[in-house]
Tab-separated table of C-alpha atoms in Angstrom:
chain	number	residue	atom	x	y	z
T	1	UNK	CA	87.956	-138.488	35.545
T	2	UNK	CA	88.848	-142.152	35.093
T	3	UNK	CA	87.214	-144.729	37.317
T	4	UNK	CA	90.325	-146.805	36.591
T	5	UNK	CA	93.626	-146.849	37.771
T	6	UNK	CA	97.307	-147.285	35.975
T	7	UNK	CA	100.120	-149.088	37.579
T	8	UNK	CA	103.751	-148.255	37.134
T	9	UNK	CA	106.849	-150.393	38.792
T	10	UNK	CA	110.092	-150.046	38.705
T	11	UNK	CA	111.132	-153.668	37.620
T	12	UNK	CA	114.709	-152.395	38.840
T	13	UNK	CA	113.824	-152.762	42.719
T	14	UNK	CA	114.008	-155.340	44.758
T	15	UNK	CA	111.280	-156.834	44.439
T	16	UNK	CA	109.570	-155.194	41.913
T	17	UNK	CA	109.884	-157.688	39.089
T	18	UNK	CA	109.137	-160.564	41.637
T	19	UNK	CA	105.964	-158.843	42.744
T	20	UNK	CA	104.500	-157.099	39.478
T	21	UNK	CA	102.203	-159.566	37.715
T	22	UNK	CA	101.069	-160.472	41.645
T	23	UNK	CA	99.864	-157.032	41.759
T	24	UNK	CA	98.205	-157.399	38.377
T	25	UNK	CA	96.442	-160.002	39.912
T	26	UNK	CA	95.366	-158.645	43.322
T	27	UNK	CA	94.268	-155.240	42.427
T	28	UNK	CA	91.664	-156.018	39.893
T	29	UNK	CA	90.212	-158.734	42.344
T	30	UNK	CA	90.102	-156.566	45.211
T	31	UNK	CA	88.136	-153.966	43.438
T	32	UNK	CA	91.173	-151.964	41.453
T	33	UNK	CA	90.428	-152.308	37.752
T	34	UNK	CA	94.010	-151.013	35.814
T	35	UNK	CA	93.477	-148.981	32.465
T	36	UNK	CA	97.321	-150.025	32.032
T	37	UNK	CA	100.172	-151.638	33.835
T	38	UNK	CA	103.142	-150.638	33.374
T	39	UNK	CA	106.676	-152.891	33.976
T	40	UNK	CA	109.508	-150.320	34.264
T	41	UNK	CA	113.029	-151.428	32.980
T	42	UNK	CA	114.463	-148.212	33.026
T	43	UNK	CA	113.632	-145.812	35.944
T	44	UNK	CA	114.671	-142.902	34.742
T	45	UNK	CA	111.338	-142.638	32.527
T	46	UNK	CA	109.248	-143.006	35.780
T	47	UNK	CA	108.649	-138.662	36.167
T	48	UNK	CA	107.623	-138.854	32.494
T	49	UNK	CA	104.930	-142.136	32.719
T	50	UNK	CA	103.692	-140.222	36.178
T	51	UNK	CA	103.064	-136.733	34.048
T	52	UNK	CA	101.503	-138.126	31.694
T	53	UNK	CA	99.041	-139.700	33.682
T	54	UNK	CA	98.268	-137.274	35.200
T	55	UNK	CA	97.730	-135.272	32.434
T	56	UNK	CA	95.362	-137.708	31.518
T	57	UNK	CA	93.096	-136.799	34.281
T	58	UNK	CA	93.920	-140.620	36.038
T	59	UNK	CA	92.677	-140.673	39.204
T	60	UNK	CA	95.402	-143.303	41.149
T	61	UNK	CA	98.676	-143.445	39.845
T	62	UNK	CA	100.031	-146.465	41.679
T	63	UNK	CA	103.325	-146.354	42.382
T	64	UNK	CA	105.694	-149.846	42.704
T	65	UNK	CA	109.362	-149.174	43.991
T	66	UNK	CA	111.986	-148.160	46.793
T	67	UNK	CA	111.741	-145.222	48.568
T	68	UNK	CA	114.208	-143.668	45.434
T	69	UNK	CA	111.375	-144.287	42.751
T	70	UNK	CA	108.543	-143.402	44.911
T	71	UNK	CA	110.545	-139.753	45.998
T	72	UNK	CA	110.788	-139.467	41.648
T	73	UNK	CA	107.172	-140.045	41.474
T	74	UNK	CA	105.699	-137.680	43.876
T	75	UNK	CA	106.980	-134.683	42.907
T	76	UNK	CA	104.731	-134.895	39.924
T	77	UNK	CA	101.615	-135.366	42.521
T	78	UNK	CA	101.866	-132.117	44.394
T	79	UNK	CA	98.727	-129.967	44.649
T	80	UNK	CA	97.130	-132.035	42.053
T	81	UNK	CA	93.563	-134.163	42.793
T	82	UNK	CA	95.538	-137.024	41.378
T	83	UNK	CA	95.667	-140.131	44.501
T	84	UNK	CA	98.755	-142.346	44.615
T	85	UNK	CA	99.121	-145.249	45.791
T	86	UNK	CA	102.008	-147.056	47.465
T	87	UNK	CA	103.348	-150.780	46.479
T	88	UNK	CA	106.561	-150.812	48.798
T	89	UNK	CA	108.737	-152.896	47.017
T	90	UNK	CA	112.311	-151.711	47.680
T	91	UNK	CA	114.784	-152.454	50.665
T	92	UNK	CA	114.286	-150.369	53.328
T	93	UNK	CA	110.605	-149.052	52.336
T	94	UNK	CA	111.154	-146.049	54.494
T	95	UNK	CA	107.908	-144.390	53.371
T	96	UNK	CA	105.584	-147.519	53.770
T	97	UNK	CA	106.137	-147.695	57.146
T	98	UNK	CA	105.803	-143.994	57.749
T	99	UNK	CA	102.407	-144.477	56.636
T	100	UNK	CA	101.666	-148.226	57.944
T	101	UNK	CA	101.715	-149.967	54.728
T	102	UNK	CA	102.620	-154.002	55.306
T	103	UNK	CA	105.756	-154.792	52.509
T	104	UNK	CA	103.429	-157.718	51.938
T	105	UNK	CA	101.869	-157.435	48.119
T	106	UNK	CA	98.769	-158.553	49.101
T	107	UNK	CA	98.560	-156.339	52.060
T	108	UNK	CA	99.879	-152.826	50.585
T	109	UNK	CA	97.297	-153.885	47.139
T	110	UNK	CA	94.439	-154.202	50.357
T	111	UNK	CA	95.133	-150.294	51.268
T	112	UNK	CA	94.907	-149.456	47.574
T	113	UNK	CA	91.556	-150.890	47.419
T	114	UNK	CA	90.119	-150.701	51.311
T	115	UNK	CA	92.002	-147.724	52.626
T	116	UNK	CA	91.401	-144.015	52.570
T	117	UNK	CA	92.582	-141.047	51.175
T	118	UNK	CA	95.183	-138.509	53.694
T	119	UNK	CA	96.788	-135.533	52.391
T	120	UNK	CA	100.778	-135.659	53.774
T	121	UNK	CA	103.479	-133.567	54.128
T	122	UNK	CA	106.728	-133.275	51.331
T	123	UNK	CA	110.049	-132.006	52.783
T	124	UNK	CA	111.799	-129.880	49.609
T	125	UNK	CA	115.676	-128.981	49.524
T	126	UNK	CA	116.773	-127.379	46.390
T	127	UNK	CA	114.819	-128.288	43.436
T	128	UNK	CA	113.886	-131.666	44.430
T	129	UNK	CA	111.675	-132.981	46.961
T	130	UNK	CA	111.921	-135.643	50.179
T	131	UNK	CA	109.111	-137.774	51.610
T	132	UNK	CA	111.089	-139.331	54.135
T	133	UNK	CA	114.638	-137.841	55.350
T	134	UNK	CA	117.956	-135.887	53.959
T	135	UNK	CA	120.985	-136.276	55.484
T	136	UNK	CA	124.297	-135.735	55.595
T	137	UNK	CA	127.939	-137.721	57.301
T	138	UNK	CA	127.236	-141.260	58.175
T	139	UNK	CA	124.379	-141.623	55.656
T	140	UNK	CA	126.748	-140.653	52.608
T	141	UNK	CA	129.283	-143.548	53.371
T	142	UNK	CA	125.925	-145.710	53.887
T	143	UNK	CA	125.118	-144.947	50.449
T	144	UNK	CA	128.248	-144.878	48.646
T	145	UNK	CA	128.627	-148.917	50.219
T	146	UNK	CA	124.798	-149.715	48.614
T	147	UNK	CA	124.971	-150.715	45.092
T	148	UNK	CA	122.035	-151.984	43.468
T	149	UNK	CA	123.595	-154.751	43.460
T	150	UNK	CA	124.295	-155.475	47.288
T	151	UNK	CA	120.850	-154.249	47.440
T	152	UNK	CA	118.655	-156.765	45.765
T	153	UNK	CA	121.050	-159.445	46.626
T	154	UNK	CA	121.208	-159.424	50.639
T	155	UNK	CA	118.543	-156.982	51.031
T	156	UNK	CA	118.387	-155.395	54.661
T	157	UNK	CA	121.254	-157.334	55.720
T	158	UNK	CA	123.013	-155.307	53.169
T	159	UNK	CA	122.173	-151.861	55.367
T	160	UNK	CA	123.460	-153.581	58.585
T	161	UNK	CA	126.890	-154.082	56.581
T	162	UNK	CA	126.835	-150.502	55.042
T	163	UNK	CA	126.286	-149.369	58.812
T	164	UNK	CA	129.175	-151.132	59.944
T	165	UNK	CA	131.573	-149.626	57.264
T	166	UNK	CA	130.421	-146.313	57.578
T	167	UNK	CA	130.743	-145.863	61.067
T	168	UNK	CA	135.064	-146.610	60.833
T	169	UNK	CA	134.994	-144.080	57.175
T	170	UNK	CA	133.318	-140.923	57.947
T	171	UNK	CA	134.941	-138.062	59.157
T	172	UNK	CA	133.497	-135.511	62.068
T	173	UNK	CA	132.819	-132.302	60.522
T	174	UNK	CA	131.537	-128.680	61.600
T	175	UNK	CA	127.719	-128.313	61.107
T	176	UNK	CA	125.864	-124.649	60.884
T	177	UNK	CA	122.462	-125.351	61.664
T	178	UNK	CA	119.808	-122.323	61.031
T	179	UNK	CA	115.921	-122.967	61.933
T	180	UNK	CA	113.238	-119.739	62.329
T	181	UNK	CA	113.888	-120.543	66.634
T	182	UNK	CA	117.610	-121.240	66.556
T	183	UNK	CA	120.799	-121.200	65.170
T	184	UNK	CA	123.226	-124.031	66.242
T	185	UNK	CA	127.115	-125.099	65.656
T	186	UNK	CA	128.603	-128.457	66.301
T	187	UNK	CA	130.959	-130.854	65.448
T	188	UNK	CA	129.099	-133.635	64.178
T	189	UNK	CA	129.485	-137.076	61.866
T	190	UNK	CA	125.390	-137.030	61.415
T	191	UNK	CA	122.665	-134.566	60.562
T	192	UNK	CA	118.946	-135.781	60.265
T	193	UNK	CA	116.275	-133.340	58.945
T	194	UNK	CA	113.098	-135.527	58.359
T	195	UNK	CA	109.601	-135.316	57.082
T	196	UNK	CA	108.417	-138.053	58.339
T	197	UNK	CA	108.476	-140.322	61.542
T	198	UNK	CA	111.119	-142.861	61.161
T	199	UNK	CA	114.899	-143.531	59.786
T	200	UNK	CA	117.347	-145.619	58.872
T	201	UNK	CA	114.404	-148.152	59.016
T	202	UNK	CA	112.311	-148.546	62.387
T	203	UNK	CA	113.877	-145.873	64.137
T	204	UNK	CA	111.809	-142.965	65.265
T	205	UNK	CA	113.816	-139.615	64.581
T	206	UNK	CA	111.830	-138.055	67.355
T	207	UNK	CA	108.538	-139.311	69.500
T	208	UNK	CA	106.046	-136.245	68.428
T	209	UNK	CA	107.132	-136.701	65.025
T	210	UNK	CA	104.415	-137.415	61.691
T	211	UNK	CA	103.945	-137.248	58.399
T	212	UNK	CA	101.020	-134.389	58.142
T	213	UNK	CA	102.014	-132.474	61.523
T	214	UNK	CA	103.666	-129.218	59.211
T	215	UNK	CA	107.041	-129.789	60.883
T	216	UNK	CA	110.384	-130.859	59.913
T	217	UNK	CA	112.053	-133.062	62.948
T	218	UNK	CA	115.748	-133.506	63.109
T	219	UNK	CA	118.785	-134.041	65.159
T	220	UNK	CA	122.578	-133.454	64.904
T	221	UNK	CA	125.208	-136.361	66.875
T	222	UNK	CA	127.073	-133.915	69.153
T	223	UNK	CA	129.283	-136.351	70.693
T	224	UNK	CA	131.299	-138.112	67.969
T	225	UNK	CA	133.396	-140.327	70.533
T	226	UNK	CA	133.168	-143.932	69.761
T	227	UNK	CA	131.781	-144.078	73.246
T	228	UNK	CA	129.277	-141.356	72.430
T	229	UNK	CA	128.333	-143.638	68.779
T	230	UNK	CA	127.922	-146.409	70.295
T	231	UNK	CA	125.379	-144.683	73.191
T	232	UNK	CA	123.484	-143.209	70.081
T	233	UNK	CA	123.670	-146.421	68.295
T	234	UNK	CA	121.822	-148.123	70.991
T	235	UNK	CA	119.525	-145.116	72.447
T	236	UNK	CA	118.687	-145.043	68.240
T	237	UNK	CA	117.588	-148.497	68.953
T	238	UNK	CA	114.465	-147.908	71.408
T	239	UNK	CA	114.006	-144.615	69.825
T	240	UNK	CA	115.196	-142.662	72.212
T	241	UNK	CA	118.241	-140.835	71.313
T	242	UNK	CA	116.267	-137.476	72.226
T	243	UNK	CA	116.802	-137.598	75.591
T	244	UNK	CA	121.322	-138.319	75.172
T	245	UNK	CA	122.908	-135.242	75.886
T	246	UNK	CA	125.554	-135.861	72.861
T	247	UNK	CA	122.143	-135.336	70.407
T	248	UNK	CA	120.981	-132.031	69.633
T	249	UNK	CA	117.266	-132.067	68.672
T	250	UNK	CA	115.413	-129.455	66.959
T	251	UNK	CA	111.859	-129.332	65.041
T	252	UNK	CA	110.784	-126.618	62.926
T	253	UNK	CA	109.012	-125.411	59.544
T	254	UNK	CA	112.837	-125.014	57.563
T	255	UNK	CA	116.070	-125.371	58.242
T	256	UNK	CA	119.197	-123.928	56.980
T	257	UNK	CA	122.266	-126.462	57.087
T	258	UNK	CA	126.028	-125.259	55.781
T	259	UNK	CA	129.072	-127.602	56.880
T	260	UNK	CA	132.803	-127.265	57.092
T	261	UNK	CA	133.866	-128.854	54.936
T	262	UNK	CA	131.250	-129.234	52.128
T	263	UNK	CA	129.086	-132.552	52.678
T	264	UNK	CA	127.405	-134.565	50.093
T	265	UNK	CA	123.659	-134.924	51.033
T	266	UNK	CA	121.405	-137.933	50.737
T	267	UNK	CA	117.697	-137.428	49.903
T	268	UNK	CA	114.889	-140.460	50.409
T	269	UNK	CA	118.103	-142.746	50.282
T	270	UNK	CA	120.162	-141.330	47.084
T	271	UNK	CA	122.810	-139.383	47.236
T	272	UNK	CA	121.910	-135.868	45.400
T	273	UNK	CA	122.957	-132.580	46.635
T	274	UNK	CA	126.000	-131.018	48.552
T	275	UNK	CA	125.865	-128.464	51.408
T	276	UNK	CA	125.251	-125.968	52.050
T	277	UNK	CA	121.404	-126.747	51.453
T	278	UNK	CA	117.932	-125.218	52.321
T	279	UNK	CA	115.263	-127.124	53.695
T	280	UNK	CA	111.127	-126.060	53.574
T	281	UNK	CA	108.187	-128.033	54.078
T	282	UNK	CA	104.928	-127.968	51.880
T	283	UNK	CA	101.793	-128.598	53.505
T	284	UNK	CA	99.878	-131.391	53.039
T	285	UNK	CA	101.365	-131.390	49.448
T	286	UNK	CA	100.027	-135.090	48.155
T	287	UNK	CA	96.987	-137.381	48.625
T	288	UNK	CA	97.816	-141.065	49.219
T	289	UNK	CA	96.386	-144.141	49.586
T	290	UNK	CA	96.862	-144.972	53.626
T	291	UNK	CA	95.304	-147.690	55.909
T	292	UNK	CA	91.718	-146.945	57.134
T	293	UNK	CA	92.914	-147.238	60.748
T	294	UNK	CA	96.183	-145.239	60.079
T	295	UNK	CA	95.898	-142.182	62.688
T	296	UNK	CA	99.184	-140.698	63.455
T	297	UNK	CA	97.947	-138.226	65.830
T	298	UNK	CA	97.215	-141.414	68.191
T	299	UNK	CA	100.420	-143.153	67.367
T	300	UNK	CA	102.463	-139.642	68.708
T	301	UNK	CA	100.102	-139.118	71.149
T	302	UNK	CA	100.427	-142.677	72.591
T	303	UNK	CA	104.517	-142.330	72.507
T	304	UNK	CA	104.152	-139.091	74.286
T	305	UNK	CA	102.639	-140.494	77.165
T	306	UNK	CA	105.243	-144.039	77.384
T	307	UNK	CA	108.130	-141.453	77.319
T	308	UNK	CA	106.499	-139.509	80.512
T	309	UNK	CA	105.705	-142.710	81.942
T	310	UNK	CA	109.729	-143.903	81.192
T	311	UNK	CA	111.633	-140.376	81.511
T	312	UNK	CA	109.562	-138.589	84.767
T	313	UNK	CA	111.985	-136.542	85.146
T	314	UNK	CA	112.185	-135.536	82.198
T	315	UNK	CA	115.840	-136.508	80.900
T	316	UNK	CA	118.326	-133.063	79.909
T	317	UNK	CA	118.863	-133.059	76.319
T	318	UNK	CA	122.298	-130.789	74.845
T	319	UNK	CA	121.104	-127.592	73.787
């Protein structure tokens, strides 16, 4: 096995042609030689540079990109000894912060070279995989408003825009929702099934939530008022749209989601699917490079206790 490492980025990104020959730089002086590095015009060949590194026995593929080009990637790294590593250098960076990884160059290059090695959880849905979230209803207008373009040009500010569009185009629609515990109907504009602990940026989908727990988390909006928006727009805020009674919550190993009428479905931040769509979990599916002092368990068991300490009574949630 190689002692080196190979770095690919996706020039295409935000920031990843700003950042690239920085991270040339700061890996090999904190301790990461690169056999190659590898500036990435076209993503599309990202899957094929990844396989064949792999092939090659490498043992870190590091990984430069949004949370689109780092979704590509891993698929390649399941149940393989292969270690990636994580240079977060798109918008929103969903992944990074589900695993505590600073957008910073220098900082992310530090965990490459300091941090340790966790095994994490991939969400799958059809033939493709999620690290982060799908969705479906407010998400789809979200993406459908964020070009490339918009993107690298007002960066977040772009998603608060998107948000603000969204929220006047999308249509309430009937959601059939089918987990191993449960099966649930609503009338929804937004379903969340995620993998991980956060959304739409620093918003927790749900407190007990992680990355390497073996469960999916998710919710459904049950009260598609403008009132009942704007309470989960705010309660979304602190993280604690679990406990309105116009959000449905639900947690399990797969879920089965069909909608009337047919949605289009966004996966790690790109629209690719339409419902109906099944969703399955593999277990610790991927080794990454994470922070040495990165242990979820703490972080959910922490939030755990503030919401007791906040919610003693123990707020009614819509069932």
């Amino acid at each position: 096995m190689s002692d080196k490492a190979v770095l690919i980025v996706n020039t295409k990104s935000r920031r990843g042609k700003l950042w690239f020959q920085r991270a040339c730089e700061t890996l090999p002086r904190l301790g990461v030689p690169l056999r190659e590095a590898i500036a990435l015009k076209d993503p599309s060949k990202l899957p094929e540079l990844v396989r064949r590194e792999i092939a090659r026995k490498t043992e870190r593929i590091i990984v430069g990109g949004g949370d689109g080009s780092l979704s590509a990637a891993a698929k390649h790294f399941l149940d393989k000894e292969t270690i990636m590593g994580v240079l977060p250098f798109g918008t929103g960076n969903q992944f990074a912060r589900d695993l505590h990884i600073d957008v910073n160059v220098e900082a992310a290059c530090k965990v490459i070279a300091e941090g340790k090695v966790m095994p994490i959880d991939v969400g799958t849905v059809g033939d493709k995989i999620f690290l982060t979230v799908t969705t479906t209803g407010i998400t789809t207008q979200i993406a459908h408003s964020l070009t490339p373009e918009t993107k690298r040009r007002f960066g977040i500010f772009a998603y608060a825009f998107a948000v603000r569009q969204a929220l006047y185009k999308t249509k309430v629609f009937t959601a059939h929702i089918t987990t191993p515990d449960e099966t649930f109907d609503c009338r929804t504009v937004q379903v969340v099934v995620g993998n991980g602990r956060y959304h739409a940026g620093p918003f927790l989908i749900a407190p007990e939530a992680m990355i390497n727990d073996g469960f999916l988390n998710g919710y459904a909006i049950t009260d598609t008022s403008r009132l009942g928006l704007v309470k989960f727009a705010i309660a979304m805020m602190s993280g604690k749209q679990n406990h309105l009674q116009g959000v449905h919550m639900f947690r399990a190993t797969s879920v089965q989601l069909a909608t009337t009428p047919m949605q289009k479905v966004i996966v790690d931040g790109e629209e690719a699917l339409q419902t109906p769509i099944s969703i399955g979990l593999k277990r610790k599916a991927i080794r990454v490079m994470v922070p040495q002092d990165f242990q979820p368990e703490k972080e959910v068991e922490e939030a755990l206790k503030q919401e007791k300490e906040s919610n003693p009574e123990n707020t009614p949630r819509e069932q």
